């Protein structure tokens, strides 16, 4: 019995005096980008999401001598995010992953570079968390399916906004358009999409924390609304499979969440009218807002819509940021 235990113990690395199995040498460093995401996709509250090309967050992760995780630097957050590793979603999810593989003996230092707005409805915490998890997976030379990281990323979401939904973290991690068919058990499905589907995104610079945007949603719905909603979700998914952009557009209607959350977004219905007039296929809230997005058939229309919406927000004296993107099928990447 003793012998068996001996054999299962990792071999010591004489240089670093630590278990050598899968532990990279002190000083090894990796830099990872993970993308922003549009969750809900209008009718699919908590079950649909897709990744975009930009914006996104970067994590630099370095192997250090002393076991444990430190966060030495966070940029682009205006001091809003905690450096304390037990309070930061990146380190908490990385720690959960290390515990799962029995490697809490590693020393790690993390730099988080926020390259996207916080509290924007673009999956800011997810982008950071996924960048961290993708970094540690690569550092550890872990070649298991990236989807295995999902529960750790959801833990980060739970910490960030009180609920472990997967409709930001799953597309940030897997790339592309994603359906969370079930949470218990977790069943995540990559959906196809028309290659020429473009996305216009505008972030009106007002704060809408996801935690609060979740608290105002009705928890009981009536059957008539439920029928409308699941008809639309099925229509959207069908449209994605059949590359039917008209069907995608007319299915993207939300009778459950948008009527409540739209009050948190400046001139939401006027922005919808302007976007649709300018040629949008569909328009809605990105995640829990305040960002809004429109699908278009080409980049030119997406750019025009962004310009019109930003002009409108400027007329309301609201600062804004805009992005255009196709759907990002790649997800996170090592830089
Ligand atoms: N499905 C989540 C929500 C996404 O709408 O609260 C948050 O970005």
mmCIF file of C-alpha atoms and ligand atoms in Angstrom:
data_model
loop_
_atom_site.group_PDB
_atom_site.id
_atom_site.type_symbol
_atom_site.label_atom_id
_atom_site.label_comp_id
_atom_site.label_asym_id
_atom_site.label_seq_id
_atom_site.Cartn_x
_atom_site.Cartn_y
_atom_site.Cartn_z
ATOM 1 C CA UNK A 1 0.000 0.000 0.000
ATOM 2 C CA UNK A 2 2.775 2.398 1.019
ATOM 3 C CA UNK A 3 4.537 1.660 -2.233
ATOM 4 C CA UNK A 4 1.462 2.565 -4.241
ATOM 5 C CA UNK A 5 1.225 5.940 -2.529
ATOM 6 C CA UNK A 6 4.935 6.527 -3.187
ATOM 7 C CA UNK A 7 4.460 5.825 -6.875
ATOM 8 C CA UNK A 8 1.533 8.228 -7.118
ATOM 9 C CA UNK A 9 3.518 11.110 -5.613
ATOM 10 C CA UNK A 10 4.861 13.574 -8.174
ATOM 11 C CA UNK A 11 8.609 13.560 -8.852
ATOM 12 C CA UNK A 12 10.519 16.499 -7.349
ATOM 13 C CA UNK A 13 12.079 19.040 -9.694
ATOM 14 C CA UNK A 14 15.568 19.580 -8.313
ATOM 15 C CA UNK A 15 15.903 23.125 -9.718
ATOM 16 C CA UNK A 16 12.654 24.476 -8.316
ATOM 17 C CA UNK A 17 12.330 21.953 -5.493
ATOM 18 C CA UNK A 18 8.689 21.367 -6.289
ATOM 19 C CA UNK A 19 6.609 18.625 -7.911
ATOM 20 C CA UNK A 20 7.684 18.527 -11.541
ATOM 21 C CA UNK A 21 4.610 16.902 -13.047
ATOM 22 C CA UNK A 22 2.997 19.562 -15.235
ATOM 23 C CA UNK A 23 4.455 22.424 -13.194
ATOM 24 C CA UNK A 24 6.113 24.985 -15.457
ATOM 25 C CA UNK A 25 9.445 26.491 -14.286
ATOM 26 C CA UNK A 26 9.477 29.668 -12.208
ATOM 27 C CA UNK A 27 9.481 32.685 -14.521
ATOM 28 C CA UNK A 28 7.357 31.066 -17.253
ATOM 29 C CA UNK A 29 4.888 33.635 -18.496
ATOM 30 C CA UNK A 30 1.843 33.684 -20.732
ATOM 31 C CA UNK A 31 -0.360 36.485 -22.095
ATOM 32 C CA UNK A 32 -3.946 35.692 -23.048
ATOM 33 C CA UNK A 33 -6.838 37.620 -24.609
ATOM 34 C CA UNK A 34 -10.477 36.688 -24.021
ATOM 35 C CA UNK A 35 -13.371 38.350 -25.833
ATOM 36 C CA UNK A 36 -16.425 40.324 -24.818
ATOM 37 C CA UNK A 37 -19.745 38.578 -25.324
ATOM 38 C CA UNK A 38 -23.368 39.413 -26.019
ATOM 39 C CA UNK A 39 -25.534 37.346 -23.663
ATOM 40 C CA UNK A 40 -29.276 36.602 -23.930
ATOM 41 C CA UNK A 41 -29.316 37.592 -27.649
ATOM 42 C CA UNK A 42 -32.687 39.239 -26.892
ATOM 43 C CA UNK A 43 -35.040 36.257 -26.500
ATOM 44 C CA UNK A 44 -32.707 33.734 -24.815
ATOM 45 C CA UNK A 45 -32.359 35.025 -21.260
ATOM 46 C CA UNK A 46 -29.507 33.093 -19.574
ATOM 47 C CA UNK A 47 -29.384 30.484 -22.377
ATOM 48 C CA UNK A 48 -27.927 32.187 -25.473
ATOM 49 C CA UNK A 49 -24.749 34.162 -26.095
ATOM 50 C CA UNK A 50 -22.062 34.862 -28.666
ATOM 51 C CA UNK A 51 -18.492 36.126 -28.635
ATOM 52 C CA UNK A 52 -17.278 39.201 -30.501
ATOM 53 C CA UNK A 53 -13.827 40.060 -31.867
ATOM 54 C CA UNK A 54 -13.409 43.166 -29.759
ATOM 55 C CA UNK A 55 -13.300 44.464 -27.099
ATOM 56 C CA UNK A 56 -11.889 41.980 -24.581
ATOM 57 C CA UNK A 57 -9.482 41.632 -21.663
ATOM 58 C CA UNK A 58 -5.883 40.526 -21.300
ATOM 59 C CA UNK A 59 -4.264 38.525 -18.540
ATOM 60 C CA UNK A 60 -0.534 38.082 -18.051
ATOM 61 C CA UNK A 61 0.232 35.141 -15.791
ATOM 62 C CA UNK A 62 3.703 34.388 -14.412
ATOM 63 C CA UNK A 63 4.923 31.376 -12.450
ATOM 64 C CA UNK A 64 6.513 32.510 -9.186
ATOM 65 C CA UNK A 65 8.573 30.875 -6.463
ATOM 66 C CA UNK A 66 6.121 31.033 -3.547
ATOM 67 C CA UNK A 67 2.990 28.878 -3.733
ATOM 68 C CA UNK A 68 -0.270 30.853 -3.921
ATOM 69 C CA UNK A 69 -1.771 33.492 -6.196
ATOM 70 C CA UNK A 70 -1.006 37.205 -6.164
ATOM 71 C CA UNK A 71 -2.424 39.961 -8.363
ATOM 72 C CA UNK A 72 0.292 42.545 -8.872
ATOM 73 C CA UNK A 73 -1.469 44.853 -11.309
ATOM 74 C CA UNK A 74 -4.879 45.738 -12.714
ATOM 75 C CA UNK A 75 -5.118 48.421 -15.371
ATOM 76 C CA UNK A 76 -8.116 49.983 -17.120
ATOM 77 C CA UNK A 77 -10.527 49.542 -14.197
ATOM 78 C CA UNK A 78 -10.267 52.986 -12.581
ATOM 79 C CA UNK A 79 -9.449 51.258 -9.324
ATOM 80 C CA UNK A 80 -12.787 49.409 -9.210
ATOM 81 C CA UNK A 81 -11.531 45.838 -9.059
ATOM 82 C CA UNK A 82 -9.938 44.195 -5.997
ATOM 83 C CA UNK A 83 -6.287 43.160 -5.983
ATOM 84 C CA UNK A 84 -6.964 40.792 -3.062
ATOM 85 C CA UNK A 85 -6.845 37.305 -4.652
ATOM 86 C CA UNK A 86 -9.736 35.995 -2.547
ATOM 87 C CA UNK A 87 -11.972 38.791 -3.856
ATOM 88 C CA UNK A 88 -11.039 38.863 -7.524
ATOM 89 C CA UNK A 89 -13.006 36.649 -9.949
ATOM 90 C CA UNK A 90 -9.888 35.818 -11.992
ATOM 91 C CA UNK A 91 -7.844 34.482 -9.080
ATOM 92 C CA UNK A 92 -10.842 32.794 -7.444
ATOM 93 C CA UNK A 93 -11.657 30.813 -10.589
ATOM 94 C CA UNK A 94 -7.972 30.007 -11.237
ATOM 95 C CA UNK A 95 -7.668 28.803 -7.627
ATOM 96 C CA UNK A 96 -10.768 26.584 -8.086
ATOM 97 C CA UNK A 97 -9.186 25.082 -11.215
ATOM 98 C CA UNK A 98 -5.864 24.458 -9.397
ATOM 99 C CA UNK A 99 -7.710 22.758 -6.549
ATOM 100 C CA UNK A 100 -9.492 20.525 -9.060
ATOM 101 C CA UNK A 101 -6.186 19.316 -10.493
ATOM 102 C CA UNK A 102 -4.471 19.171 -7.088
ATOM 103 C CA UNK A 103 -1.904 21.833 -7.948
ATOM 104 C CA UNK A 104 -2.305 24.543 -5.345
ATOM 105 C CA UNK A 105 1.448 24.202 -4.805
ATOM 106 C CA UNK A 106 2.116 26.488 -7.777
ATOM 107 C CA UNK A 107 3.015 30.153 -7.295
ATOM 108 C CA UNK A 108 1.310 32.550 -9.727
ATOM 109 C CA UNK A 109 1.301 36.256 -10.273
ATOM 110 C CA UNK A 110 -1.494 37.762 -12.352
ATOM 111 C CA UNK A 111 -1.734 41.064 -14.199
ATOM 112 C CA UNK A 112 -5.207 41.940 -15.454
ATOM 113 C CA UNK A 113 -5.493 44.508 -18.207
ATOM 114 C CA UNK A 114 -9.105 45.595 -18.645
ATOM 115 C CA UNK A 115 -9.555 46.635 -22.246
ATOM 116 C CA UNK A 116 -13.314 46.893 -22.024
ATOM 117 C CA UNK A 117 -15.789 48.766 -19.853
ATOM 118 C CA UNK A 118 -16.959 47.285 -16.546
ATOM 119 C CA UNK A 119 -20.715 46.989 -15.896
ATOM 120 C CA UNK A 120 -21.398 47.421 -19.598
ATOM 121 C CA UNK A 121 -23.443 44.296 -20.384
ATOM 122 C CA UNK A 122 -20.619 42.983 -22.549
ATOM 123 C CA UNK A 123 -19.439 40.243 -20.222
ATOM 124 C CA UNK A 124 -16.580 42.177 -18.681
ATOM 125 C CA UNK A 125 -16.065 39.858 -15.700
ATOM 126 C CA UNK A 126 -16.382 36.817 -17.986
ATOM 127 C CA UNK A 127 -13.675 38.078 -20.325
ATOM 128 C CA UNK A 128 -11.274 38.502 -17.396
ATOM 129 C CA UNK A 129 -12.153 35.163 -15.820
ATOM 130 C CA UNK A 130 -11.904 33.246 -19.081
ATOM 131 C CA UNK A 131 -8.559 34.904 -19.897
ATOM 132 C CA UNK A 132 -7.257 33.772 -16.497
ATOM 133 C CA UNK A 133 -8.523 30.219 -16.879
ATOM 134 C CA UNK A 134 -7.234 29.895 -20.433
ATOM 135 C CA UNK A 135 -3.849 31.187 -19.235
ATOM 136 C CA UNK A 136 -3.528 28.649 -16.409
ATOM 137 C CA UNK A 137 -4.762 25.795 -18.631
ATOM 138 C CA UNK A 138 -2.024 26.602 -21.128
ATOM 139 C CA UNK A 139 0.636 27.153 -18.472
ATOM 140 C CA UNK A 140 -0.144 23.737 -16.996
ATOM 141 C CA UNK A 141 0.009 22.122 -20.448
ATOM 142 C CA UNK A 142 -3.511 20.844 -19.796
ATOM 143 C CA UNK A 143 -4.808 19.585 -23.138
ATOM 144 C CA UNK A 144 -8.273 18.526 -21.960
ATOM 145 C CA UNK A 145 -11.302 20.069 -23.643
ATOM 146 C CA UNK A 146 -11.573 23.790 -22.951
ATOM 147 C CA UNK A 147 -15.259 23.266 -22.029
ATOM 148 C CA UNK A 148 -14.034 21.597 -18.821
ATOM 149 C CA UNK A 149 -13.135 25.097 -17.589
ATOM 150 C CA UNK A 150 -16.757 26.215 -17.717
ATOM 151 C CA UNK A 151 -17.757 25.365 -14.123
ATOM 152 C CA UNK A 152 -14.770 27.365 -12.816
ATOM 153 C CA UNK A 153 -15.712 30.334 -15.009
ATOM 154 C CA UNK A 154 -19.294 30.128 -13.738
ATOM 155 C CA UNK A 155 -17.955 30.305 -10.194
ATOM 156 C CA UNK A 156 -16.358 33.620 -11.160
ATOM 157 C CA UNK A 157 -19.717 34.879 -12.499
ATOM 158 C CA UNK A 158 -21.431 33.903 -9.298
ATOM 159 C CA UNK A 159 -18.930 35.938 -7.370
ATOM 160 C CA UNK A 160 -19.189 38.930 -9.715
ATOM 161 C CA UNK A 161 -22.968 39.265 -9.790
ATOM 162 C CA UNK A 162 -24.503 36.771 -7.410
ATOM 163 C CA UNK A 163 -25.565 34.272 -10.060
ATOM 164 C CA UNK A 164 -23.526 31.693 -11.960
ATOM 165 C CA UNK A 165 -25.102 32.060 -15.398
ATOM 166 C CA UNK A 166 -23.075 30.734 -18.340
ATOM 167 C CA UNK A 167 -24.327 32.797 -21.281
ATOM 168 C CA UNK A 168 -21.268 35.099 -21.158
ATOM 169 C CA UNK A 169 -18.577 32.682 -19.978
ATOM 170 C CA UNK A 170 -19.530 29.855 -22.354
ATOM 171 C CA UNK A 171 -19.173 31.873 -25.593
ATOM 172 C CA UNK A 172 -16.093 33.699 -24.192
ATOM 173 C CA UNK A 173 -14.496 30.305 -23.564
ATOM 174 C CA UNK A 174 -15.718 28.287 -26.539
ATOM 175 C CA UNK A 175 -16.097 31.115 -29.059
ATOM 176 C CA UNK A 176 -18.987 31.407 -31.486
ATOM 177 C CA UNK A 177 -22.700 31.259 -30.775
ATOM 178 C CA UNK A 178 -23.625 29.118 -27.779
ATOM 179 C CA UNK A 179 -26.803 27.636 -26.298
ATOM 180 C CA UNK A 180 -26.938 26.556 -22.674
ATOM 181 C CA UNK A 181 -29.565 23.870 -23.138
ATOM 182 C CA UNK A 182 -29.478 22.955 -19.442
ATOM 183 C CA UNK A 183 -27.718 24.143 -16.285
ATOM 184 C CA UNK A 184 -28.321 20.969 -14.275
ATOM 185 C CA UNK A 185 -26.690 19.014 -15.689
ATOM 186 C CA UNK A 186 -24.650 21.527 -17.675
ATOM 187 C CA UNK A 187 -25.302 20.990 -21.387
ATOM 188 C CA UNK A 188 -23.710 23.545 -23.682
ATOM 189 C CA UNK A 189 -24.158 23.459 -27.451
ATOM 190 C CA UNK A 190 -22.217 25.375 -30.106
ATOM 191 C CA UNK A 191 -24.618 26.723 -32.735
ATOM 192 C CA UNK A 192 -23.781 27.513 -36.351
ATOM 193 C CA UNK A 193 -24.401 31.025 -37.680
ATOM 194 C CA UNK A 194 -24.398 32.826 -41.010
ATOM 195 C CA UNK A 195 -20.812 33.918 -41.690
ATOM 196 C CA UNK A 196 -21.870 37.354 -42.878
ATOM 197 C CA UNK A 197 -23.828 38.216 -39.747
ATOM 198 C CA UNK A 198 -22.365 41.435 -38.346
ATOM 199 C CA UNK A 199 -22.934 43.034 -35.026
ATOM 200 C CA UNK A 200 -23.109 46.716 -34.064
ATOM 201 C CA UNK A 201 -22.621 47.395 -30.364
ATOM 202 C CA UNK A 202 -23.022 50.656 -28.497
ATOM 203 C CA UNK A 203 -22.250 51.103 -24.827
ATOM 204 C CA UNK A 204 -23.964 54.190 -23.398
ATOM 205 C CA UNK A 205 -21.715 55.151 -20.498
ATOM 206 C CA UNK A 206 -24.203 54.744 -17.676
ATOM 207 C CA UNK A 207 -23.754 52.152 -14.947
ATOM 208 C CA UNK A 208 -26.098 49.137 -14.883
ATOM 209 C CA UNK A 209 -24.678 46.487 -12.522
ATOM 210 C CA UNK A 210 -25.800 42.978 -13.536
ATOM 211 C CA UNK A 211 -26.634 42.123 -9.928
ATOM 212 C CA UNK A 212 -29.205 44.955 -9.846
ATOM 213 C CA UNK A 213 -30.451 44.368 -13.388
ATOM 214 C CA UNK A 214 -31.267 40.795 -12.331
ATOM 215 C CA UNK A 215 -33.140 41.886 -9.234
ATOM 216 C CA UNK A 216 -35.760 43.843 -11.170
ATOM 217 C CA UNK A 217 -36.812 40.951 -13.421
ATOM 218 C CA UNK A 218 -40.155 39.283 -12.797
ATOM 219 C CA UNK A 219 -39.731 35.792 -11.374
ATOM 220 C CA UNK A 220 -43.192 34.605 -12.419
ATOM 221 C CA UNK A 221 -44.378 34.775 -16.007
ATOM 222 C CA UNK A 222 -47.676 33.982 -17.667
ATOM 223 C CA UNK A 223 -48.198 31.152 -20.139
ATOM 224 C CA UNK A 224 -49.009 33.453 -23.088
ATOM 225 C CA UNK A 225 -45.658 35.250 -22.700
ATOM 226 C CA UNK A 226 -43.839 31.942 -22.236
ATOM 227 C CA UNK A 227 -45.318 30.626 -25.497
ATOM 228 C CA UNK A 228 -44.212 33.769 -27.348
ATOM 229 C CA UNK A 229 -40.732 33.512 -25.857
ATOM 230 C CA UNK A 230 -40.011 29.860 -26.588
ATOM 231 C CA UNK A 231 -41.411 30.264 -30.090
ATOM 232 C CA UNK A 232 -38.891 33.050 -30.619
ATOM 233 C CA UNK A 233 -35.954 31.103 -29.160
ATOM 234 C CA UNK A 234 -36.756 28.135 -31.391
ATOM 235 C CA UNK A 235 -37.128 30.503 -34.359
ATOM 236 C CA UNK A 236 -33.759 32.112 -33.673
ATOM 237 C CA UNK A 237 -31.996 28.755 -33.357
ATOM 238 C CA UNK A 238 -33.691 27.511 -36.545
ATOM 239 C CA UNK A 239 -32.614 30.683 -38.350
ATOM 240 C CA UNK A 240 -29.022 30.146 -37.215
ATOM 241 C CA UNK A 241 -29.029 26.563 -38.539
ATOM 242 C CA UNK A 242 -30.702 27.436 -41.836
ATOM 243 C CA UNK A 243 -28.760 30.721 -42.291
ATOM 244 C CA UNK A 244 -32.107 32.518 -42.595
ATOM 245 C CA UNK A 245 -31.294 36.072 -41.521
ATOM 246 C CA UNK A 246 -34.929 37.231 -41.857
ATOM 247 C CA UNK A 247 -36.055 34.478 -39.486
ATOM 248 C CA UNK A 248 -33.234 35.385 -37.082
ATOM 249 C CA UNK A 249 -34.393 39.004 -37.165
ATOM 250 C CA UNK A 250 -38.090 38.402 -36.578
ATOM 251 C CA UNK A 251 -37.408 35.886 -33.818
ATOM 252 C CA UNK A 252 -35.319 38.313 -31.765
ATOM 253 C CA UNK A 253 -38.133 39.672 -29.635
ATOM 254 C CA UNK A 254 -38.287 39.509 -25.873
ATOM 255 C CA UNK A 255 -41.563 39.877 -23.981
ATOM 256 C CA UNK A 256 -40.131 38.824 -20.617
ATOM 257 C CA UNK A 257 -37.000 40.755 -19.712
ATOM 258 C CA UNK A 258 -36.598 43.656 -22.122
ATOM 259 C CA UNK A 259 -39.826 45.460 -21.106
ATOM 260 C CA UNK A 260 -38.439 45.723 -17.560
ATOM 261 C CA UNK A 261 -34.752 46.287 -18.234
ATOM 262 C CA UNK A 262 -35.241 48.804 -21.040
ATOM 263 C CA UNK A 263 -36.101 51.429 -18.417
ATOM 264 C CA UNK A 264 -32.460 51.315 -17.268
ATOM 265 C CA UNK A 265 -31.204 52.246 -20.737
ATOM 266 C CA UNK A 266 -31.346 55.817 -22.021
ATOM 267 C CA UNK A 267 -33.908 56.196 -24.837
ATOM 268 C CA UNK A 268 -33.879 52.452 -25.569
ATOM 269 C CA UNK A 269 -36.936 52.414 -27.840
ATOM 270 C CA UNK A 270 -35.782 55.479 -29.796
ATOM 271 C CA UNK A 271 -32.425 53.749 -30.338
ATOM 272 C CA UNK A 272 -34.263 50.661 -31.593
ATOM 273 C CA UNK A 273 -36.288 52.779 -34.028
ATOM 274 C CA UNK A 274 -33.141 54.493 -35.316
ATOM 275 C CA UNK A 275 -31.255 51.187 -35.716
ATOM 276 C CA UNK A 276 -34.138 49.457 -37.521
ATOM 277 C CA UNK A 277 -34.618 52.446 -39.851
ATOM 278 C CA UNK A 278 -30.900 52.294 -40.667
ATOM 279 C CA UNK A 279 -31.173 48.652 -41.782
ATOM 280 C CA UNK A 280 -30.699 46.529 -38.646
ATOM 281 C CA UNK A 281 -31.933 42.940 -38.816
ATOM 282 C CA UNK A 282 -32.678 43.047 -35.079
ATOM 283 C CA UNK A 283 -31.936 45.198 -32.051
ATOM 284 C CA UNK A 284 -31.848 44.605 -28.310
ATOM 285 C CA UNK A 285 -30.077 44.781 -24.977
ATOM 286 C CA UNK A 286 -26.684 43.122 -24.702
ATOM 287 C CA UNK A 287 -26.660 40.973 -21.560
ATOM 288 C CA UNK A 288 -28.064 42.971 -18.683
ATOM 289 C CA UNK A 289 -27.278 46.283 -20.428
ATOM 290 C CA UNK A 290 -26.763 49.169 -20.761
ATOM 291 C CA UNK A 291 -25.027 48.149 -24.010
ATOM 292 C CA UNK A 292 -27.315 47.597 -26.953
ATOM 293 C CA UNK A 293 -26.575 45.668 -30.108
ATOM 294 C CA UNK A 294 -27.963 45.187 -33.592
ATOM 295 C CA UNK A 295 -27.407 42.402 -36.081
ATOM 296 C CA UNK A 296 -26.777 43.528 -39.624
ATOM 297 C CA UNK A 297 -26.028 41.847 -42.944
ATOM 298 C CA UNK A 298 -22.779 43.758 -43.502
ATOM 299 C CA UNK A 299 -20.112 45.804 -41.773
ATOM 300 C CA UNK A 300 -21.048 49.063 -43.475
ATOM 301 C CA UNK A 301 -24.582 48.975 -42.022
ATOM 302 C CA UNK A 302 -23.194 48.090 -38.580
ATOM 303 C CA UNK A 303 -20.870 51.098 -38.713
ATOM 304 C CA UNK A 304 -23.671 53.396 -39.865
ATOM 305 C CA UNK A 305 -25.939 52.229 -37.032
ATOM 306 C CA UNK A 306 -23.208 52.847 -34.469
ATOM 307 C CA UNK A 307 -22.676 56.342 -35.815
ATOM 308 C CA UNK A 308 -26.411 57.147 -35.661
ATOM 309 C CA UNK A 309 -26.826 55.739 -32.154
ATOM 310 C CA UNK A 310 -23.753 57.518 -30.848
ATOM 311 C CA UNK A 311 -24.965 60.804 -32.339
ATOM 312 C CA UNK A 312 -28.292 60.285 -30.618
ATOM 313 C CA UNK A 313 -26.619 59.569 -27.268
ATOM 314 C CA UNK A 314 -24.418 62.641 -27.685
ATOM 315 C CA UNK A 315 -27.594 64.714 -28.199
ATOM 316 C CA UNK A 316 -28.727 63.339 -24.820
ATOM 317 C CA UNK A 317 -25.324 64.326 -23.382
ATOM 318 C CA UNK A 318 -24.415 60.690 -22.803
ATOM 319 C CA UNK A 319 -20.912 59.527 -23.594
ATOM 320 C CA UNK A 320 -20.712 56.233 -25.508
ATOM 321 C CA UNK A 321 -18.368 53.647 -27.038
ATOM 322 C CA UNK A 322 -19.066 51.612 -30.160
ATOM 323 C CA UNK A 323 -17.746 48.384 -31.663
ATOM 324 C CA UNK A 324 -18.481 46.441 -34.817
ATOM 325 C CA UNK A 325 -17.713 42.765 -35.116
ATOM 326 C CA UNK A 326 -18.504 39.504 -36.754
ATOM 327 C CA UNK A 327 -19.179 36.548 -34.459
ATOM 328 C CA UNK A 328 -15.848 35.440 -32.991
ATOM 329 C CA UNK A 329 -15.569 31.692 -33.459
ATOM 330 C CA UNK A 330 -12.104 31.448 -31.899
ATOM 331 C CA UNK A 331 -12.767 32.496 -28.286
ATOM 332 C CA UNK A 332 -9.690 33.120 -26.111
ATOM 333 C CA UNK A 333 -6.198 33.127 -27.584
ATOM 334 C CA UNK A 334 -2.608 33.189 -26.439
ATOM 335 C CA UNK A 335 -0.952 36.448 -27.522
HETATM 336 N N1 LIG B 1 -28.065 36.435 -18.731
HETATM 337 C C1 LIG B 1 -27.432 37.422 -17.891
HETATM 338 C C2 LIG B 1 -28.452 38.457 -17.509
HETATM 339 C C3 LIG B 1 -26.291 38.040 -18.638
HETATM 340 O O1 LIG B 1 -29.191 38.894 -18.386
HETATM 341 O O2 LIG B 1 -28.505 38.857 -16.350
HETATM 342 C C4 LIG B 1 -25.570 39.109 -17.869
HETATM 343 O O3 LIG B 1 -24.619 39.716 -18.715
#
